[in-house]
Amino acid sequence: MPKDSDQIDSGIGASPKRREDVRFLTGTGNYTDDINLNGQAYVYFLRSDVAHGRIVSIDTSDAAAMPGVVQIFTGADFESVGGIPCGWQITDKHGEVMQEPAHPVLAQGKVRYVGDAIAAVVADSLEQARDAAEAIMLDIEELPAVIDMKAALKEGATKVHDDLTSNLCYDWGFVEENKPAVEEAFAKAAHVTTLELVNNRLIANPMEPRVALGDFNRATGDSTLYTTSQNPHVIRLLMGAFVLGIPEHKLRVIAPDVGGGFGTKIFHYAEEAFCTFAAKALNRAVKWTSSRSEAFISDAHGRDHVTTIQLALDSDNNFTALRTDTHANMGAYLSTFAPSVPTWLHGTLMAGNYKTPLIYVNVKAVFTNTVPVDAYRGAGRPEATFQLERVIDKAARELGVDPIALRRQNFITEFPYATPVAVEYDTGDYNATMDKLEEIADLSGFAARRAKSEASGRVRGLGVNCYIEACGIAPSNLVGQLGARAGLYESATVRVNATGGLVVMTGSHSHGQGHETSFPQVIAEMIGIDESMVEIVHGDTANTPMGMGTYGSRSLAVGGSAMVRATEKIIAKAKKIAAHILEASDADIELKDGQFSVAGTDKSLAWGDVTLAAYVPHNYPLEDIEPGLEETAFYDPANFTYPSGAYACEVELDPETGKVSIERFAAADDFGNIVNPMIVDGQVHGGIGQGIGQALLEAAVYNEDGQLLSASYMDYAMPRADDLPFYQVDHSCQTPCTHNPLGVKGCGEAGAIGSPPAVVNAVVDALQSMGKDVTHIDMPLSPARVWAAMNG
Amino acid sequence: MYNFEVEKPTSIADAVAALGAEEAQALGGGQTLIPTLKQRLASPSKLVSLSGIAEMQGVRLEAGTVCIGGATPHGVVASEAAAAYPALAALAGKIGDPAVRNRGTIGGSLANNDPAACYPAAALASGAVIVTNAREIAADDFFDGLFTTVLEEGEIVTEVRLPVPEVANYQKFVQPASRFALVGVFVAKFAGAVRVAVTGASEEGVFRWSEAEAALSRNFSADALEGLSVAPEGMMADIHGSKAYRAHLIAVLTKRAVAAAA
Ligand SMILES: Cc1cc2nc3c(=O)[nH]c(=O)nc-3n(C[C@H](O)[C@H](O)[C@H](O)COP(=O)(O)OP(=O)(O)OC[C@H]3O[C@@H](n4cnc5c(N)ncnc54)[C@H](O)[C@@H]3O)c2cc1C
C-alpha cells in the first residue's frame, strides 16, 4: 500500500521543503559563473556565421596585437590533441559500425554549422577578446549547406564530412531478424494505420547558460575545470583521457550549483576542453561564459526526427505489428551520446504499454550542417511515445472505436513482460493508471465542458495517451553490448562523523532535482534519525567517488540505490560495534529510531554513542573490525526501470484564429515508490511544461542556408506560466520496481515524454469535432499551423 | 558593446545640442537600443538619455486630446491614461513585461517603428500628432516603412498628442515567442469617422485599412465588416505566420475590436 503522504512528516514519503531552495531563491547559490580566480583571462569564441564553408585562411596578426590580448588559438593549435569523443558506437543493420567523424576542439579545414568555433581569443577582459575577434581576418569559401535530412542522403549530396562516404551516420535496424515476420503481419493485417510526422527540434534553454573555467597549478601540475555539467566524472574521463591526455589524478572537475541541464549539460563540449587546455598553455585561469545568443547555436539541440509509423491490427482491433522508419538528425558532429538517442533509447521503447508481438524499427542517423543534436529531457523516449500514441489515436479514429478502449484492449497486463524490442518490463499496471486518469481528469464531465466551450464559440478537444519509459539507466554489461563506451553504475560514499551526522558523497549530480533534500530522507529513514543530520555532497571529482551523473531519471533509482547499499554496510558495521558494547551478538542487534537495542532485552545504545565509539575506539572490537564508519558502494542496476502512466489534455481552440489553449491537464503516473511526493509533483509539472512547450510553442527552425531562424527568444517560443494550466497529477498507482532496493522507478522525464501526444491528440480531436478532416498537425501547434490545417 | 559616452541632459534644448555630436544617438528606455548595442549591431559614439528631461515626462489631458511626453514609460501611460483613453492605456499595459513597461517609452517606440510594435497602431488610428523638437508631424505622415520614420538625424519625439475617440479598442494577437503583435488592430471611432490601423502585418509597416474604415464609418458594427478582407500580397511571412494568415487575422481582429468597442 502506498503511504499517504499527508500523514508522513519525515523520512520516505514525506514532503519536506527543498533545503537547496534557500540558496537558490535568495541569490546565494554558487554557480560556475560566480567563481572567479585570481588573474583569470576571458575567452571569446569566434563562431562561424555560415553553415558550411572551407576555411581558406585565418589571419590573426592584427587581432593578436590588440589591447589586452593574451593569445589567439585556432584549429592548428589543437592538432596535437584529441578530438571531442563520442560515447556511444552504434552498429548498423549490416553489422558495420557507424561513421564517426573527427570533432576538433576548434574547426580544422571546414566550418560545419552556424556556431562552429573557428578561433578562440583569450584576453584580459571579455570586451577586449570580442574586439580582437572582430579584427581576425577570415577567408571562408562558402559551400552549399546540407540541412534537410532526406536531401542529405541523396546520391551526390554535398558531404558534411569529406572523409566519410556519405552523410549517413548509420542505418539501424531493430530487431533486424524480426523484419520478415513484421512484413508478413502487415500483409495479413485487417487494418493498417499510417502516420508521417516530425518530432520538432528543440533547444533546451536551461536558465543558466553554460560556463567553463579552466585553471592550472604550475606548482603541482594539476588542472581544474569548473563547469556547468550534469556529470563531472564523465567530463573528467572524456576530456582527460580522450582530448587532452591528462590522467584523472591530475585533473579535477567541479560542477557546483548548476542552473538546470535537461540533458544539454551531459555532454563534453569543446569549450570545456579549450579552457582546460588554454589554462595550462597560458599558466592562467581562462573563463568562458556563454551568452544566451551563443547558447542557441552551441548547446546541443534535442529531438529532430522525421518518422513514418505504421500500425497493423487484426479484425478484432488487436495490434499485430508495428514498424517505424525514422530519420534522426545528428547535426554536424556526434555529440557525446547522440547515436544512442534514436536507437537504444528510442527503438527499445516502441512497444509502449502494448502487447504488439512484432516490431521493427529502422533509424537512419544523418549528418547535416546544423548544431549537433543529442539527449534532451526524455531523449528518444518522447520520440517513441509521440509516434506510437499518435498512430494509435489515428487508428482509433479510422476504426471508429474509443481511443481509451483500444488502448486498454491492447495493454500488457502480465509482468514481467518481455517486449519484442529487447527489454523486459518488471512491473506495471496500465489499467490502474488509466482508471486513475479517468477519475482525476474527470473524463465523464468532458461532454458538459465541451458543450460549455461551444456556447462561448470555442471548440474543445480531449486527448489521452499512455507512455512507458526506460529509466534508471542502466545495466553496464547490457549497455556495453549495445555500444556504450561507458558503464552506467552509480556510486556513493557514506561518511558517518564521530558525533553521528552523515555526509553522503554521491556520483549523482543535482541541478534542480532536489537531491539534497530527497536523498537524506532515505538515509534518515534507514537509520531512524532526523534528515537534518544528513548532508549531500556532489559535483566535485575530488571529493566524490567515480560516478556517472544525472540524466535518464537515474539518480534515485541508481544513485539512491548505491547510497542505500553503502548505508547498509554502515548499519551492519555499526551493529557490530553496538553488539560489542552491549555485549550481545550482532545478530541480536536491532536498529530502530536511531537506537540500537538487543532483541528481547531493554539494553540499548543511541546512534551517536556507536558513531563516537567508531572514532574513539576505546571499548571497541579492534581485533575484528577497523575503527571509523565510512563505506562506499557502487551500484549497477540489474535492469532499467519502467515508469508508466496515462495523461489527458483538454484544449480549447479558437476556430477563427487557430489559437490553442490548454484548459486541463491530468497525469496519472506510476513511479513505483515515492520518496518525496512534493518533489515528484514538481518534476512532473516541469516535465509537462516542457512537453507542452514542445507541443505548442518550441521549434528550432533552420532555413535552407543553414541559418537558425529561431536564434533568440524573439523567435524561439518558450512556455510561460500563462501558457500552462493547473495540473492534476497523481502518483498513487505504485507498482514498485522489483530490482532496486528502494522500489523506485524515476520521475524526471515522464512529464516531457507523456505530454506532447496528449496535446496533439486533443487538438486533432477538437478539429475533428468541427468536422475538419485533419488527422495530424506537426508540432509546434502554433496558431498559424492550426489555422492552416483547419483551412487546408 | 562598444564603448560610448553617455549624456543625461535635463532639457530638450540640451538634448538636441548633445545630439549634434557626430554619431550621437538618443536613448529612450533602451529596450530596443541596449540589446542592439549588446549584440554590437550599433556603435554610437554617444548616447543622449532622454529620461532626465522633465518636460518630456507624463500624461495630461487637454481639450479632448491626451498629450504624452516623449520619454514617458509605457507603465505610466497604462495607469495615467486609463481614465481619459482606456484603449490606449490597455495597449500600453500589454507591451512586453513589467520591466519593459517600466523603461520603454512612447517616443522610443514610435521612433523605432518596429513593424510589430503596438504604439504605431494607436498613433495612426488616433490621428495623433507627433511633436518633435523641430515640428509637429501628423501620424499619417510620420511612419515611413519598416523601422523608418520621417524623423531627421538628431530630431527627437518630445510629445505625442492623441485625440481621444468616442470609443476605441486594440486587439493584439501575440507572436508566440516575442509576444509583440503578430497582428494588432486599433479601431478608433470619432464623431465623423472611424480609423483602423493595423500593425504587425504589412511589409510596409503600420497602415490604415481604408475599406474597413469606410464600412465602419457608415455602420459601426462588426457586421459592417462582413465580406471585407485584406489581400495577402504585401503581408509579411515568417515562421510564425504566412501572408494569408496575417491577412486573415486582420479581418478577425478588426471585427473583434469593433465588437469590443461598440
Ligand atoms: C521583452 C520585450 C518585449 C517587448 N514587447 C513589446 C510589445 O509587445 N509591443 C511593443 O510595441 N513593443 C514591445 N517592446 C519594445 C518596447 O516597447 C520598447 O520600449 C520600444 O521598442 C523602444 O522604446 P525605448 O524607449 O526603449 O527606446 P530605445 O530602445 O531607447 O530606443 C529605440 C530607438 O528609438 C530612438 N529613440 C528613443 N527615444 C526617442 C525619442 N524620444 N525621439 C526620437 N528617437 C528616440 C533611439 O535612438 C533608438 O534608435 C518590447 C521590448 C522588449 C525588450
mmCIF file of N, CA and C in Angstrom, chain A residues 127 130-131 134 293 458 654 656-659 697 701 709-710 713-718 720 722-723 782-784 787, chain B residues 1-2 38-40 114 173-180 182 238-242 244-245 248-249 252-253 255-256:
data_model
loop_
_atom_site.group_PDB
_atom_site.id
_atom_site.type_symbol
_atom_site.label_atom_id
_atom_site.label_comp_id
_atom_site.label_asym_id
_atom_site.label_seq_id
_atom_site.Cartn_x
_atom_site.Cartn_y
_atom_site.Cartn_z
ATOM 1 N N GLU A 127 35.486 42.043 -23.209
ATOM 2 C CA GLU A 127 35.294 43.043 -24.259
ATOM 3 C C GLU A 127 36.528 43.120 -25.163
ATOM 4 N N ARG A 130 36.465 40.203 -27.438
ATOM 5 C CA ARG A 130 35.487 40.405 -28.527
ATOM 6 C C ARG A 130 36.006 41.385 -29.564
ATOM 7 N N ASP A 131 36.618 42.468 -29.075
ATOM 8 C CA ASP A 131 37.185 43.452 -30.015
ATOM 9 C C ASP A 131 38.191 42.771 -30.933
ATOM 10 N N GLU A 134 36.871 40.550 -33.665
ATOM 11 C CA GLU A 134 36.378 41.262 -34.846
ATOM 12 C C GLU A 134 37.506 41.632 -35.797
ATOM 13 N N SER A 293 22.659 34.176 -26.699
ATOM 14 C CA SER A 293 22.675 34.015 -28.161
ATOM 15 C C SER A 293 23.592 32.871 -28.561
ATOM 16 N N ARG A 458 -16.015 28.427 -28.678
ATOM 17 C CA ARG A 458 -14.728 27.719 -28.693
ATOM 18 C C ARG A 458 -14.965 26.239 -28.943
ATOM 19 N N ASP A 654 -9.624 28.296 -30.672
ATOM 20 C CA ASP A 654 -10.358 29.439 -31.219
ATOM 21 C C ASP A 654 -10.536 29.178 -32.715
ATOM 22 N N GLU A 656 -11.553 30.836 -35.101
ATOM 23 C CA GLU A 656 -11.230 31.916 -36.044
ATOM 24 C C GLU A 656 -9.725 32.113 -36.216
ATOM 25 N N THR A 657 -8.970 31.886 -35.163
ATOM 26 C CA THR A 657 -7.536 32.178 -35.230
ATOM 27 C C THR A 657 -6.658 30.939 -35.179
ATOM 28 N N GLY A 658 -7.216 29.818 -34.746
ATOM 29 C CA GLY A 658 -6.405 28.616 -34.601
ATOM 30 C C GLY A 658 -5.633 28.559 -33.297
ATOM 31 N N LYS A 659 -5.840 29.511 -32.443
ATOM 32 C CA LYS A 659 -5.088 29.513 -31.180
ATOM 33 C C LYS A 659 -5.607 28.430 -30.241
ATOM 34 N N LEU A 697 4.677 25.328 -28.709
ATOM 35 C CA LEU A 697 5.429 26.565 -28.857
ATOM 36 C C LEU A 697 6.825 26.439 -29.483
ATOM 37 N N VAL A 701 14.260 26.288 -35.886
ATOM 38 C CA VAL A 701 13.990 26.240 -37.325
ATOM 39 C C VAL A 701 15.188 26.779 -38.100
ATOM 40 N N LEU A 709 16.738 30.315 -37.743
ATOM 41 C CA LEU A 709 15.781 31.429 -37.748
ATOM 42 C C LEU A 709 15.264 31.718 -36.338
ATOM 43 N N SER A 710 15.273 30.700 -35.511
ATOM 44 C CA SER A 710 14.768 30.886 -34.147
ATOM 45 C C SER A 710 15.956 30.957 -33.199
ATOM 46 N N TYR A 713 15.047 34.513 -28.132
ATOM 47 C CA TYR A 713 13.689 34.420 -27.587
ATOM 48 C C TYR A 713 12.694 35.279 -28.368
ATOM 49 N N MET A 714 13.179 36.070 -29.288
ATOM 50 C CA MET A 714 12.253 36.798 -30.152
ATOM 51 C C MET A 714 11.507 35.824 -31.069
ATOM 52 N N ASP A 715 12.150 34.698 -31.376
ATOM 53 C CA ASP A 715 11.534 33.748 -32.302
ATOM 54 C C ASP A 715 11.422 32.331 -31.772
ATOM 55 N N TYR A 716 12.151 32.024 -30.709
ATOM 56 C CA TYR A 716 12.038 30.699 -30.110
ATOM 57 C C TYR A 716 11.099 30.838 -28.919
ATOM 58 N N ALA A 717 9.937 30.219 -29.012
ATOM 59 C CA ALA A 717 8.898 30.451 -28.002
ATOM 60 C C ALA A 717 9.018 29.453 -26.860
ATOM 61 N N MET A 718 9.435 29.935 -25.717
ATOM 62 C CA MET A 718 9.456 29.122 -24.506
ATOM 63 C C MET A 718 8.084 29.218 -23.842
ATOM 64 N N ARG A 720 5.509 30.024 -21.107
ATOM 65 C CA ARG A 720 5.465 30.905 -19.937
ATOM 66 C C ARG A 720 4.332 30.407 -19.036
ATOM 67 N N ASP A 722 1.599 31.562 -18.142
ATOM 68 C CA ASP A 722 0.215 31.686 -18.592
ATOM 69 C C ASP A 722 -0.109 30.825 -19.812
ATOM 70 N N ASP A 723 0.885 30.106 -20.327
ATOM 71 C CA ASP A 723 0.597 29.115 -21.372
ATOM 72 C C ASP A 723 0.172 27.789 -20.759
ATOM 73 N N SER A 782 1.287 25.844 -33.441
ATOM 74 C CA SER A 782 1.145 27.295 -33.333
ATOM 75 C C SER A 782 -0.194 27.675 -33.935
ATOM 76 N N PRO A 783 -0.710 28.839 -33.581
ATOM 77 C CA PRO A 783 -1.982 29.268 -34.169
ATOM 78 C C PRO A 783 -1.943 29.213 -35.692
ATOM 79 N N ALA A 784 -0.818 29.644 -36.262
ATOM 80 C CA ALA A 784 -0.738 29.675 -37.724
ATOM 81 C C ALA A 784 -0.851 28.279 -38.316
ATOM 82 N N TRP A 787 -4.451 26.941 -37.845
ATOM 83 C CA TRP A 787 -5.344 27.636 -38.783
ATOM 84 C C TRP A 787 -5.142 27.099 -40.201
ATOM 85 N N MET B 1 29.136 45.143 -26.371
ATOM 86 C CA MET B 1 29.007 46.591 -26.557
ATOM 87 C C MET B 1 30.347 47.209 -26.906
ATOM 88 N N TYR B 2 30.276 48.240 -27.701
ATOM 89 C CA TYR B 2 31.465 49.065 -27.901
ATOM 90 C C TYR B 2 31.391 50.197 -26.895
ATOM 91 N N LYS B 38 24.342 45.577 -27.209
ATOM 92 C CA LYS B 38 24.972 44.370 -26.658
ATOM 93 C C LYS B 38 25.357 43.394 -27.756
ATOM 94 N N GLN B 39 24.559 43.364 -28.795
ATOM 95 C CA GLN B 39 24.864 42.481 -29.920
ATOM 96 C C GLN B 39 25.917 43.098 -30.834
ATOM 97 N N ARG B 40 26.354 44.273 -30.498
ATOM 98 C CA ARG B 40 27.329 45.009 -31.310
ATOM 99 C C ARG B 40 26.791 45.308 -32.711
ATOM 100 N N ASP B 114 9.087 49.699 -35.125
ATOM 101 C CA ASP B 114 9.136 48.248 -35.342
ATOM 102 C C ASP B 114 7.815 47.833 -35.988
ATOM 103 N N PHE B 173 -2.902 40.211 -31.317
ATOM 104 C CA PHE B 173 -2.736 38.762 -31.395
ATOM 105 C C PHE B 173 -1.236 38.522 -31.319
ATOM 106 N N VAL B 174 -0.799 37.907 -30.243
ATOM 107 C CA VAL B 174 0.646 37.902 -29.998
ATOM 108 C C VAL B 174 1.385 36.859 -30.822
ATOM 109 N N GLN B 175 2.579 37.259 -31.231
ATOM 110 C CA GLN B 175 3.527 36.312 -31.800
ATOM 111 C C GLN B 175 3.978 35.458 -30.621
ATOM 112 N N PRO B 176 3.948 34.125 -30.746
ATOM 113 C CA PRO B 176 4.127 33.281 -29.562
ATOM 114 C C PRO B 176 5.461 33.472 -28.827
ATOM 115 N N ALA B 177 6.516 33.798 -29.542
ATOM 116 C CA ALA B 177 7.815 33.921 -28.873
ATOM 117 C C ALA B 177 8.014 35.312 -28.290
ATOM 118 N N SER B 178 7.977 36.322 -29.127
ATOM 119 C CA SER B 178 8.317 37.671 -28.667
ATOM 120 C C SER B 178 7.152 38.328 -27.932
ATOM 121 N N ARG B 179 5.981 37.874 -28.245
ATOM 122 C CA ARG B 179 4.742 38.484 -27.747
ATOM 123 C C ARG B 179 4.569 39.937 -28.169
ATOM 124 N N PHE B 180 5.316 40.331 -29.194
ATOM 125 C CA PHE B 180 4.945 41.528 -29.929
ATOM 126 C C PHE B 180 3.670 41.162 -30.695
ATOM 127 N N LEU B 182 1.715 39.788 -33.576
ATOM 128 C CA LEU B 182 1.784 39.076 -34.860
ATOM 129 C C LEU B 182 0.901 39.857 -35.829
ATOM 130 N N ASP B 238 6.681 34.794 -41.973
ATOM 131 C CA ASP B 238 7.845 34.297 -41.235
ATOM 132 C C ASP B 238 7.459 32.979 -40.575
ATOM 133 N N ILE B 239 8.294 32.484 -39.665
ATOM 134 C CA ILE B 239 7.996 31.169 -39.095
ATOM 135 C C ILE B 239 6.746 31.197 -38.215
ATOM 136 N N HIS B 240 6.252 32.369 -37.899
ATOM 137 C CA HIS B 240 5.085 32.449 -37.023
ATOM 138 C C HIS B 240 3.767 32.645 -37.766
ATOM 139 N N GLY B 241 3.846 32.944 -39.048
ATOM 140 C CA GLY B 241 2.600 33.139 -39.771
ATOM 141 C C GLY B 241 2.841 33.495 -41.226
ATOM 142 N N SER B 242 2.011 32.931 -42.070
ATOM 143 C CA SER B 242 2.121 33.196 -43.510
ATOM 144 C C SER B 242 1.455 34.541 -43.834
ATOM 145 N N ALA B 244 -1.083 34.803 -45.815
ATOM 146 C CA ALA B 244 -2.536 34.566 -45.788
ATOM 147 C C ALA B 244 -3.054 34.599 -44.353
ATOM 148 N N TYR B 245 -2.264 34.037 -43.454
ATOM 149 C CA TYR B 245 -2.706 34.000 -42.054
ATOM 150 C C TYR B 245 -2.785 35.416 -41.485
ATOM 151 N N HIS B 248 -5.740 37.158 -42.880
ATOM 152 C CA HIS B 248 -6.953 36.628 -42.231
ATOM 153 C C HIS B 248 -7.130 37.234 -40.837
ATOM 154 N N LEU B 249 -6.036 37.298 -40.092
ATOM 155 C CA LEU B 249 -6.138 37.826 -38.725
ATOM 156 C C LEU B 249 -6.597 39.279 -38.701
ATOM 157 N N VAL B 252 -10.295 39.256 -38.714
ATOM 158 C CA VAL B 252 -10.837 38.727 -37.455
ATOM 159 C C VAL B 252 -10.675 39.746 -36.328
ATOM 160 N N LEU B 253 -9.476 40.311 -36.238
ATOM 161 C CA LEU B 253 -9.196 41.210 -35.113
ATOM 162 C C LEU B 253 -9.957 42.523 -35.250
ATOM 163 N N LYS B 255 -12.899 42.895 -36.539
ATOM 164 C CA LYS B 255 -14.257 42.622 -36.048
ATOM 165 C C LYS B 255 -14.288 42.578 -34.527
ATOM 166 N N ARG B 256 -13.314 41.931 -33.969
ATOM 167 C CA ARG B 256 -13.302 41.817 -32.508
ATOM 168 C C ARG B 256 -13.124 43.182 -31.849
#
